[in-house]
């Protein structure tokens, strides 16, 4: 069955960095682009970033552009979110998600990880 | 950015009753709309995509309808396990955006 497992969340001070990982199984990872999303009680669900199946293109929400970088290692079935310059409003549960369609940039999400909590606080 | 407005904010029903949840988009999104269910401490689960296609394993008591700007998720007879928060999401335009959610609670 399809599984997505995130790791790497934690508590970090403003201006700090974290790297989130999402390792998948149950489908051919290299056939799909992958998304990162986040959720807060105040702003709800928000799309964060997308990476194409071959990493040829990457897209970011305006709120994280220039601070976050998405990458992937198809040999390890893993997608990463490198977060720099963290701010208190980046505090959220971060999810990786598989799109429903192979090239799925503008797409729905048919499988999600369990989420990892990132807390930015001094 | 397309704004999705869900109503009502909270829906209080008893098991066995019919639930009708609405999602209105600020611009037309064709049928590029999905519905998700989220229970406390869990990730969202895909219910409906393409406005009306049930995802794999979703019971047929869940029905999606609509196109353009107005969409509806109907649960014909609410089961005890259905109580949760429901979100709509559009993927016609980038970035994909979500509604603020409707909480379905036990009356």
Coordinates of N, CA and C in Angstrom, one line a residue:
Chain A
X1 N 0.9 -1.2 0.0 CA 0.0 0.0 0.0 C 0.9 1.2 0.0
X2 N 0.3 2.3 -0.4 CA 1.1 3.6 -0.5 C 1.3 4.1 0.9
X3 N 2.6 4.5 1.1 CA 2.9 5.1 2.4 C 3.9 6.3 2.2
X4 N 3.7 7.4 2.9 CA 4.6 8.5 2.9 C 4.9 8.8 4.4
X5 N 6.2 8.9 4.7 CA 6.6 9.0 6.1 C 7.5 10.2 6.1
X6 N 7.1 11.3 6.8 CA 7.9 12.5 7.0 C 8.7 12.4 8.3
X7 N 9.8 13.1 8.3 CA 10.7 13.3 9.4 C 11.4 14.6 9.4
X8 N 12.0 15.0 10.5 CA 12.8 16.2 10.5 C 12.3 17.4 11.2
X9 N 11.0 17.3 11.6 CA 10.4 18.5 12.3 C 11.1 18.7 13.6
X10 N 10.8 19.8 14.2 CA 11.3 20.1 15.6 C 11.1 21.6 15.9
X11 N 11.8 22.0 17.0 CA 11.8 23.4 17.4 C 13.0 24.1 17.0
X12 N 12.9 25.2 16.4 CA 14.0 26.0 15.9 C 13.8 27.5 16.2
X13 N 14.9 28.2 16.4 CA 14.8 29.6 16.6 C 14.5 30.4 15.3
X14 N 13.9 31.6 15.4 CA 13.8 32.4 14.2 C 15.1 32.6 13.5
X15 N 15.1 32.5 12.2 CA 16.3 32.6 11.4 C 17.0 31.3 11.2
X16 N 16.6 30.3 11.9 CA 17.2 29.0 11.8 C 16.8 28.2 10.6
X17 N 17.4 27.0 10.5 CA 17.1 26.1 9.4 C 16.7 24.7 9.8
X18 N 16.0 24.0 9.0 CA 15.6 22.6 9.2 C 15.5 22.0 7.8
X19 N 15.7 20.7 7.8 CA 15.5 19.9 6.6 C 14.4 18.8 6.9
X20 N 13.3 18.8 6.2 CA 12.3 17.8 6.3 C 12.6 16.8 5.2
X21 N 12.3 15.5 5.5 CA 12.4 14.4 4.6 C 11.0 13.7 4.5
X22 N 10.8 13.1 3.3 CA 9.5 12.3 3.1 C 9.9 11.1 2.3
X23 N 9.9 9.9 2.9 CA 10.2 8.7 2.2 C 9.0 7.9 1.9
X24 N 8.9 7.5 0.6 CA 7.6 6.9 0.2 C 7.8 5.5 -0.2
X25 N 6.7 4.7 -0.3 CA 6.7 3.4 -0.7 C 5.3 3.1 -1.3
X26 N 5.3 2.0 -2.1 CA 4.0 1.5 -2.6 C 3.6 2.1 -3.9
X27 N 4.4 2.9 -4.5 CA 4.2 3.4 -5.9 C 5.6 3.8 -6.5
X28 N 5.6 3.9 -7.8 CA 6.9 4.2 -8.5 C 7.2 5.7 -8.3
X29 N 8.0 6.0 -7.3 CA 8.3 7.4 -6.9 C 8.7 8.3 -8.1
X30 N 9.6 7.7 -9.0 CA 10.2 8.5 -10.1 C 9.1 8.8 -11.2
X31 N 7.9 8.3 -11.0 CA 6.9 8.6 -12.0 C 6.0 9.8 -11.6
X32 N 6.3 10.3 -10.4 CA 5.4 11.4 -9.9 C 6.1 12.6 -9.4
X33 N 5.6 13.8 -9.7 CA 6.0 14.9 -9.0 C 5.5 14.8 -7.5
X34 N 6.0 15.6 -6.7 CA 5.7 15.6 -5.2 C 5.4 17.0 -4.7
X35 N 4.5 17.1 -3.7 CA 4.2 18.3 -3.1 C 4.5 18.4 -1.6
X36 N 4.8 19.6 -1.1 CA 4.8 19.8 0.3 C 3.6 20.8 0.6
X37 N 2.9 20.6 1.7 CA 1.9 21.5 2.1 C 2.0 21.7 3.6
X38 N 1.4 22.7 4.2 CA 1.4 22.9 5.6 C 0.1 23.3 6.1
X39 N -0.1 23.2 7.5 CA -1.4 23.5 8.1 C -1.2 24.1 9.4
X40 N -1.9 25.2 9.6 CA -1.9 25.9 10.9 C -3.4 26.1 11.3
X41 N -3.6 26.3 12.6 CA -5.0 26.6 13.0 C -5.5 27.9 12.4
X42 N -4.6 28.8 12.3 CA -5.1 30.2 11.8 C -5.3 30.3 10.3
X43 N -4.3 29.8 9.6 CA -4.3 29.9 8.1 C -4.8 28.7 7.4
X44 N -5.1 27.6 8.1 CA -5.6 26.4 7.4 C -4.5 25.7 6.6
X45 N -5.0 25.0 5.6 CA -4.1 24.3 4.7 C -3.6 25.2 3.6
X46 N -2.3 25.1 3.4 CA -1.6 25.9 2.4 C -0.6 25.1 1.6
X47 N -0.6 25.2 0.3 CA 0.4 24.6 -0.5 C 1.7 25.3 -0.4
X48 N 2.8 24.6 -0.3 CA 4.1 25.2 -0.1 C 5.1 25.0 -1.3
X49 N 5.2 23.8 -1.8 CA 6.2 23.6 -2.9 C 5.8 22.4 -3.7
X50 N 6.4 22.3 -4.9 CA 6.2 21.2 -5.8 C 7.5 20.9 -6.6
X51 N 7.8 19.7 -6.8 CA 9.0 19.3 -7.6 C 8.6 18.3 -8.6
X52 N 9.0 18.5 -9.8 CA 8.6 17.6 -10.9 C 9.3 16.2 -10.7
X53 N 8.8 15.2 -11.4 CA 9.3 13.9 -11.2 C 10.8 13.7 -11.5
X54 N 11.3 14.6 -12.4 CA 12.8 14.5 -12.6 C 13.5 15.7 -12.1
X55 N 12.9 16.4 -11.2 CA 13.4 17.6 -10.6 C 13.8 18.7 -11.6
X56 N 13.2 18.7 -12.8 CA 13.5 19.7 -13.8 C 12.9 21.0 -13.5
X57 N 11.8 21.0 -12.7 CA 11.2 22.3 -12.4 C 10.7 22.2 -10.9
X58 N 10.7 23.3 -10.3 CA 10.3 23.4 -8.9 C 9.5 24.7 -8.8
X59 N 8.4 24.7 -7.9 CA 7.5 25.8 -7.8 C 7.3 26.0 -6.3
X60 N 7.2 27.3 -5.9 CA 7.0 27.6 -4.5 C 5.9 28.6 -4.3
X61 N 5.3 28.5 -3.1 CA 4.4 29.6 -2.7 C 5.2 30.9 -2.5
X62 N 4.5 32.0 -2.7 CA 5.2 33.3 -2.5 C 5.7 33.5 -1.1
X63 N 5.0 32.9 -0.1 CA 5.4 33.1 1.3 C 6.7 32.4 1.6
X64 N 7.2 31.5 0.8 CA 8.4 30.7 1.1 C 9.5 30.9 0.1
X65 N 9.2 31.6 -1.0 CA 10.1 31.7 -2.1 C 11.4 32.4 -1.7
X66 N 12.5 31.8 -2.0 CA 13.8 32.4 -1.6 C 14.3 31.9 -0.3
X67 N 13.5 31.2 0.5 CA 13.9 30.7 1.8 C 13.8 29.2 1.8
X68 N 12.9 28.6 1.1 CA 12.7 27.1 1.1 C 13.2 26.6 -0.2
X69 N 13.7 25.4 -0.2 CA 14.1 24.7 -1.4 C 13.7 23.2 -1.4
X70 N 13.0 22.8 -2.4 CA 12.6 21.4 -2.5 C 13.6 20.6 -3.4
X71 N 13.9 19.4 -3.0 CA 14.7 18.5 -3.8 C 14.3 17.1 -3.6
X72 N 14.8 16.2 -4.4 CA 14.5 14.8 -4.3 C 15.6 13.9 -4.7
X73 N 15.6 12.6 -4.2 CA 16.6 11.6 -4.5 C 15.7 10.4 -5.0
X74 N 15.6 10.2 -6.3 CA 14.8 9.1 -6.8 C 15.4 7.7 -6.4
X75 N 16.7 7.7 -6.2 CA 17.3 6.4 -5.8 C 16.9 6.0 -4.4
X76 N 16.4 6.9 -3.6 CA 16.1 6.7 -2.2 C 14.6 6.9 -1.9
X77 N 13.8 7.1 -3.0 CA 12.4 7.4 -2.9 C 12.1 8.4 -1.8
X78 N 12.8 9.5 -1.9 CA 12.7 10.5 -0.8 C 12.7 11.9 -1.5
X79 N 11.8 12.8 -0.9 CA 11.7 14.2 -1.2 C 12.1 15.0 0.0
X80 N 12.7 16.1 -0.2 CA 13.2 16.9 0.9 C 12.6 18.3 0.8
X81 N 12.5 19.0 2.0 CA 12.2 20.4 2.0 C 13.2 21.1 2.9
X82 N 14.1 21.9 2.3 CA 15.1 22.6 3.0 C 14.6 24.0 3.4
X83 N 14.5 24.2 4.6 CA 13.9 25.5 5.1 C 14.9 26.3 5.8
X84 N 15.2 27.5 5.2 CA 16.1 28.5 5.8 C 15.4 29.8 6.2
X85 N 16.0 30.6 7.0 CA 15.4 31.8 7.4 C 14.1 31.7 8.0
X86 N 13.9 30.7 8.8 CA 12.6 30.4 9.4 C 12.0 31.5 10.2
X87 N 10.7 31.7 10.1 CA 10.0 32.8 10.8 C 9.0 32.1 11.7
X88 N 8.5 32.9 12.6 CA 7.5 32.4 13.5 C 6.2 32.0 12.8
X89 N 5.9 32.6 11.7 CA 4.7 32.3 10.9 C 4.9 31.1 10.0
X90 N 6.1 30.5 10.1 CA 6.3 29.2 9.4 C 5.9 28.0 10.3
X91 N 5.6 28.3 11.6 CA 5.2 27.3 12.5 C 3.9 26.6 12.0
X92 N 4.0 25.2 11.8 CA 2.9 24.5 11.2 C 3.2 23.0 11.2
X93 N 2.2 22.2 10.9 CA 2.4 20.8 10.6 C 2.7 20.8 9.1
X94 N 3.8 20.1 8.7 CA 4.1 20.0 7.3 C 3.8 18.6 6.8
X95 N 3.2 18.6 5.6 CA 2.8 17.3 5.0 C 3.5 17.2 3.6
X96 N 4.0 16.0 3.3 CA 4.3 15.7 1.9 C 3.0 15.0 1.3
X97 N 2.8 15.2 0.0 CA 1.6 14.6 -0.6 C 1.9 14.2 -2.0
X98 N 1.3 13.1 -2.4 CA 1.4 12.6 -3.8 C 0.2 13.2 -4.6
X99 N 0.5 13.7 -5.8 CA -0.6 14.1 -6.7 C -1.3 12.9 -7.3
X100 N -2.5 13.1 -7.7 CA -3.3 12.1 -8.2 C -2.8 11.7 -9.6
X101 N -2.2 12.6 -10.3 CA -1.8 12.3 -11.7 C -0.3 12.5 -11.8
X102 N 0.3 11.8 -12.8 CA 1.7 11.7 -12.9 C 2.5 13.0 -12.9
X103 N 2.0 14.0 -13.7 CA 2.7 15.2 -13.8 C 2.2 16.3 -12.9
X104 N 1.4 15.9 -12.0 CA 0.5 16.7 -11.2 C 1.0 17.9 -10.4
X105 N 1.2 19.0 -11.1 CA 1.5 20.3 -10.5 C 0.2 20.9 -10.0
X106 N -0.7 21.2 -10.9 CA -2.1 21.6 -10.6 C -2.9 20.3 -10.4
X107 N -3.0 19.9 -9.2 CA -3.6 18.6 -9.0 C -4.2 18.4 -7.6
X108 N -5.0 17.4 -7.4 CA -5.4 17.0 -6.1 C -4.4 16.0 -5.5
X109 N -4.6 15.7 -4.2 CA -3.6 14.9 -3.5 C -4.2 13.6 -3.0
X110 N -3.8 12.5 -3.6 CA -4.5 11.3 -3.2 C -3.9 10.5 -2.0
X111 N -2.6 10.9 -1.7 CA -2.0 10.3 -0.5 C -1.2 11.3 0.2
X112 N -1.3 11.3 1.5 CA -0.6 12.3 2.4 C 0.3 11.5 3.4
X113 N 1.4 12.1 3.8 CA 2.1 11.6 5.0 C 1.4 12.0 6.2
X114 N 1.9 11.5 7.4 CA 1.3 11.8 8.7 C 1.5 13.2 9.2
X115 N 2.4 13.9 8.6 CA 2.7 15.2 9.0 C 3.9 15.3 10.0
X116 N 4.6 16.4 10.0 CA 5.7 16.6 11.0 C 5.6 18.1 11.4
X117 N 5.7 18.3 12.7 CA 5.5 19.6 13.3 C 6.8 20.4 13.3
X118 N 6.7 21.6 12.8 CA 7.8 22.5 12.8 C 7.4 23.7 13.7
X119 N 8.1 24.0 14.7 CA 7.8 25.1 15.6 C 9.0 26.1 15.6
X120 N 8.7 27.3 15.2 CA 9.7 28.4 15.2 C 9.4 29.3 16.3
X121 N 10.3 29.3 17.3 CA 10.1 30.1 18.5 C 11.4 30.4 19.2
X122 N 11.5 31.6 19.8 CA 12.7 31.9 20.5 C 12.6 31.5 22.0
Chain B
X1 N -5.1 34.7 -6.8 CA -5.4 33.4 -6.0 C -6.9 33.2 -5.8
X2 N -7.3 32.0 -6.1 CA -8.7 31.7 -6.0 C -9.1 31.5 -4.5
X3 N -10.1 32.1 -4.0 CA -10.6 31.9 -2.7 C -11.8 31.0 -2.7
X4 N -11.7 30.0 -1.8 CA -12.8 29.1 -1.6 C -13.5 29.3 -0.3
X5 N -14.8 29.5 -0.3 CA -15.6 29.8 0.9 C -16.5 28.6 1.2
X6 N -16.4 28.0 2.3 CA -17.2 26.8 2.7 C -18.3 27.3 3.7
X7 N -19.4 26.6 3.5 CA -20.5 26.9 4.4 C -21.3 25.6 4.7
X8 N -21.9 25.4 5.9 CA -21.7 26.3 7.0 C -20.3 26.0 7.7
X9 N -20.0 26.8 8.7 CA -18.8 26.6 9.4 C -18.8 25.4 10.2
X10 N -20.0 25.1 10.8 CA -20.2 24.0 11.6 C -21.6 23.4 11.3
X11 N -21.7 22.1 11.2 CA -22.9 21.4 10.9 C -23.2 20.4 12.0
X12 N -24.3 20.5 12.7 CA -24.6 19.6 13.8 C -25.7 18.7 13.4
X13 N -25.4 17.4 13.3 CA -26.4 16.4 12.9 C -26.3 15.1 13.7
X14 N -27.3 14.4 13.6 CA -27.4 13.0 14.3 C -27.0 12.0 13.3
X15 N -26.5 10.9 13.7 CA -26.2 9.8 12.8 C -27.5 9.4 12.1
X16 N -27.3 9.1 10.8 CA -28.5 8.7 10.0 C -29.1 9.9 9.2
X17 N -28.7 11.1 9.6 CA -29.2 12.3 8.9 C -28.4 12.6 7.6
X18 N -28.9 13.4 6.8 CA -28.3 13.8 5.5 C -27.5 15.1 5.8
X19 N -26.2 15.1 5.3 CA -25.4 16.3 5.4 C -25.1 16.9 4.0
X20 N -25.3 18.2 4.0 CA -25.0 19.0 2.8 C -24.0 20.1 3.1
X21 N -22.8 20.0 2.4 CA -21.7 20.9 2.6 C -21.5 21.7 1.3
X22 N -21.3 23.0 1.4 CA -21.1 23.8 0.2 C -19.7 24.4 0.2
X23 N -19.3 24.6 -1.1 CA -18.0 25.3 -1.4 C -18.2 26.2 -2.6
X24 N -17.9 27.5 -2.4 CA -18.0 28.4 -3.5 C -16.7 29.0 -3.8
X25 N -16.4 29.1 -5.1 CA -15.1 29.6 -5.6 C -15.2 31.0 -6.0
X26 N -14.2 31.8 -5.8 CA -14.2 33.3 -6.2 C -14.1 33.4 -7.7
X27 N -13.6 32.4 -8.4 CA -13.6 32.4 -9.9 C -14.0 30.9 -10.4
X28 N -14.3 30.8 -11.6 CA -14.7 29.5 -12.1 C -13.5 28.6 -12.1
X29 N -13.7 27.3 -11.7 CA -12.6 26.3 -11.6 C -13.0 25.1 -12.4
X30 N -14.0 25.2 -13.3 CA -14.5 24.0 -14.1 C -14.9 22.9 -13.1
X31 N -14.4 21.7 -13.2 CA -14.6 20.7 -12.3 C -13.4 20.3 -11.5
X32 N -12.4 21.2 -11.5 CA -11.1 20.9 -10.8 C -11.2 21.2 -9.3
X33 N -12.0 20.3 -8.7 CA -12.3 20.5 -7.3 C -12.3 19.2 -6.5
X34 N -11.7 19.2 -5.4 CA -11.6 18.0 -4.6 C -12.1 18.2 -3.2
X35 N -12.5 17.2 -2.5 CA -13.0 17.2 -1.1 C -12.2 16.3 -0.3
X36 N -11.8 16.7 0.9 CA -11.1 15.9 1.9 C -11.8 15.9 3.2
X37 N -11.5 14.8 3.9 CA -12.0 14.6 5.3 C -10.8 14.6 6.2
X38 N -10.8 15.3 7.3 CA -9.7 15.3 8.3 C -10.2 15.0 9.7
X39 N -9.7 14.0 10.3 CA -10.0 13.7 11.7 C -8.9 14.2 12.6
X40 N -9.1 14.5 13.9 CA -8.1 15.1 14.8 C -6.8 14.2 14.8
X41 N -5.7 14.9 14.6 CA -4.4 14.2 14.6 C -4.0 13.4 13.4
X42 N -4.9 13.5 12.4 CA -4.6 12.8 11.1 C -4.4 13.7 10.0
X43 N -3.8 13.2 8.9 CA -3.7 14.0 7.7 C -5.1 14.0 7.0
X44 N -5.3 14.9 6.1 CA -6.5 14.9 5.3 C -6.6 13.6 4.4
X45 N -7.8 13.2 4.2 CA -8.0 12.0 3.3 C -8.8 12.4 2.1
X46 N -8.4 12.0 0.9 CA -9.1 12.4 -0.3 C -10.4 11.6 -0.4
X47 N -11.5 12.4 -0.6 CA -12.8 11.7 -0.8 C -13.3 11.8 -2.2
X48 N -13.2 13.0 -2.8 CA -13.8 13.3 -4.1 C -12.8 14.1 -4.9
X49 N -12.6 13.8 -6.2 CA -11.8 14.6 -7.1 C -12.6 14.8 -8.4
X50 N -12.2 15.8 -9.2 CA -13.0 16.1 -10.4 C -14.4 16.4 -10.1
X51 N -14.6 17.0 -8.9 CA -15.9 17.5 -8.4 C -16.9 16.4 -8.1
X52 N -16.8 15.2 -8.7 CA -17.8 14.2 -8.5 C -17.3 12.7 -8.5
X53 N -16.0 12.5 -8.7 CA -15.5 11.2 -8.7 C -15.0 10.7 -7.3
X54 N -15.5 9.7 -6.8 CA -15.1 9.2 -5.5 C -13.7 8.6 -5.6
X55 N -12.9 8.8 -4.6 CA -11.6 8.2 -4.6 C -11.7 6.7 -4.2
X56 N -10.6 6.0 -4.4 CA -10.6 4.6 -4.1 C -11.0 4.3 -2.7
X57 N -12.0 3.4 -2.5 CA -12.4 3.0 -1.2 C -13.3 3.9 -0.4
X58 N -13.8 4.9 -1.1 CA -14.7 5.9 -0.4 C -16.1 5.4 -0.6
X59 N -16.9 5.2 0.5 CA -18.3 4.7 0.4 C -19.2 5.5 -0.5
X60 N -20.2 4.9 -1.0 CA -21.0 5.6 -2.0 C -22.0 6.5 -1.3
X61 N -22.0 6.6 0.0 CA -22.8 7.6 0.7 C -22.3 9.0 0.5
X62 N -21.0 9.1 0.1 CA -20.4 10.4 -0.2 C -20.6 10.7 -1.7
X63 N -21.2 11.9 -2.0 CA -21.4 12.3 -3.3 C -21.0 13.7 -3.5
X64 N -20.2 14.0 -4.6 CA -19.9 15.4 -4.9 C -20.6 15.8 -6.2
X65 N -20.9 17.1 -6.2 CA -21.6 17.7 -7.4 C -21.2 19.1 -7.6
X66 N -21.5 19.6 -8.8 CA -21.2 21.0 -9.1 C -20.2 21.2 -10.1
X67 N -20.1 22.5 -10.6 CA -19.1 22.9 -11.6 C -19.0 24.4 -11.6
X68 N -18.0 24.9 -12.1 CA -17.9 26.4 -12.2 C -17.5 27.0 -10.9
X69 N -18.4 27.5 -10.2 CA -18.1 28.2 -8.9 C -18.8 27.6 -7.7
X70 N -19.8 26.7 -7.9 CA -20.6 26.2 -6.8 C -20.6 24.7 -6.7
X71 N -20.2 24.2 -5.6 CA -20.0 22.8 -5.4 C -20.6 22.3 -4.1
X72 N -21.0 21.0 -4.1 CA -21.6 20.4 -2.9 C -21.1 19.1 -2.6
X73 N -20.9 18.8 -1.4 CA -20.6 17.4 -0.9 C -21.8 17.0 -0.1
X74 N -22.3 15.9 -0.4 CA -23.5 15.3 0.3 C -23.1 14.0 0.9
X75 N -23.5 13.8 2.2 CA -23.4 12.5 2.8 C -24.8 12.1 3.0
X76 N -25.2 11.0 2.3 CA -26.7 10.7 2.3 C -27.2 10.3 3.7
X77 N -26.4 9.4 4.4 CA -26.8 9.1 5.8 C -25.5 9.1 6.6
X78 N -25.3 10.0 7.5 CA -24.1 10.2 8.2 C -23.9 9.0 9.2
X79 N -22.7 8.4 9.1 CA -22.3 7.4 10.0 C -21.5 7.9 11.1
X80 N -21.4 7.3 12.3 CA -20.6 7.8 13.4 C -19.2 8.1 13.1
X81 N -18.6 7.3 12.1 CA -17.2 7.6 11.8 C -17.0 8.8 10.8
X82 N -18.1 9.4 10.4 CA -18.0 10.5 9.4 C -17.7 11.8 10.1
X83 N -17.9 11.9 11.4 CA -17.8 13.2 12.0 C -16.3 13.7 12.0
X84 N -16.1 14.8 11.4 CA -14.7 15.3 11.1 C -14.8 16.7 10.5
X85 N -13.7 17.2 10.1 CA -13.7 18.5 9.3 C -13.5 18.1 7.8
X86 N -14.2 18.8 7.0 CA -14.2 18.6 5.6 C -13.7 19.9 4.9
X87 N -12.8 19.7 3.9 CA -12.2 20.8 3.2 C -12.4 20.6 1.7
X88 N -12.7 21.7 1.0 CA -12.6 21.6 -0.5 C -11.3 22.2 -0.9
X89 N -10.8 21.9 -2.1 CA -9.6 22.3 -2.7 C -9.8 22.5 -4.2
X90 N -9.3 23.6 -4.8 CA -9.4 23.8 -6.2 C -8.0 23.6 -6.8
X91 N -7.9 23.0 -7.9 CA -6.6 22.8 -8.6 C -6.7 23.2 -10.1
X92 N -7.6 24.1 -10.4 CA -7.7 24.6 -11.7 C -6.6 25.7 -12.0
X93 N -6.4 26.5 -10.9 CA -5.3 27.5 -11.0 C -4.2 27.3 -10.0
X94 N -3.0 27.7 -10.3 CA -2.0 27.6 -9.3 C -1.8 29.0 -8.6
X95 N -1.6 29.0 -7.3 CA -1.4 27.8 -6.5 C -2.8 27.2 -6.1
X96 N -2.8 25.9 -6.0 CA -4.0 25.3 -5.5 C -4.4 25.8 -4.1
X97 N -5.7 26.0 -3.9 CA -6.1 26.6 -2.6 C -7.2 25.8 -2.0
X98 N -7.3 25.9 -0.6 CA -8.3 25.2 0.1 C -9.3 26.1 0.8
X99 N -10.5 25.6 1.0 CA -11.4 26.3 1.8 C -11.0 26.3 3.3
X100 N -11.8 27.0 4.1 CA -11.4 27.1 5.5 C -12.0 25.9 6.3
X101 N -12.8 25.1 5.7 CA -13.3 23.9 6.4 C -14.7 24.0 6.9
X102 N -15.4 22.9 6.9 CA -16.7 22.7 7.6 C -16.6 21.6 8.6
X103 N -16.9 21.9 9.9 CA -16.8 20.9 10.9 C -18.2 20.2 11.0
X104 N -18.2 18.9 10.8 CA -19.4 18.1 11.0 C -19.3 17.5 12.4
X105 N -20.3 17.9 13.3 CA -20.2 17.4 14.6 C -21.5 16.7 15.0
X106 N -21.4 15.9 16.1 CA -22.6 15.1 16.5 C -23.5 16.0 17.3
X107 N -24.8 16.0 16.9 CA -25.8 16.8 17.6 C -26.2 16.1 18.9

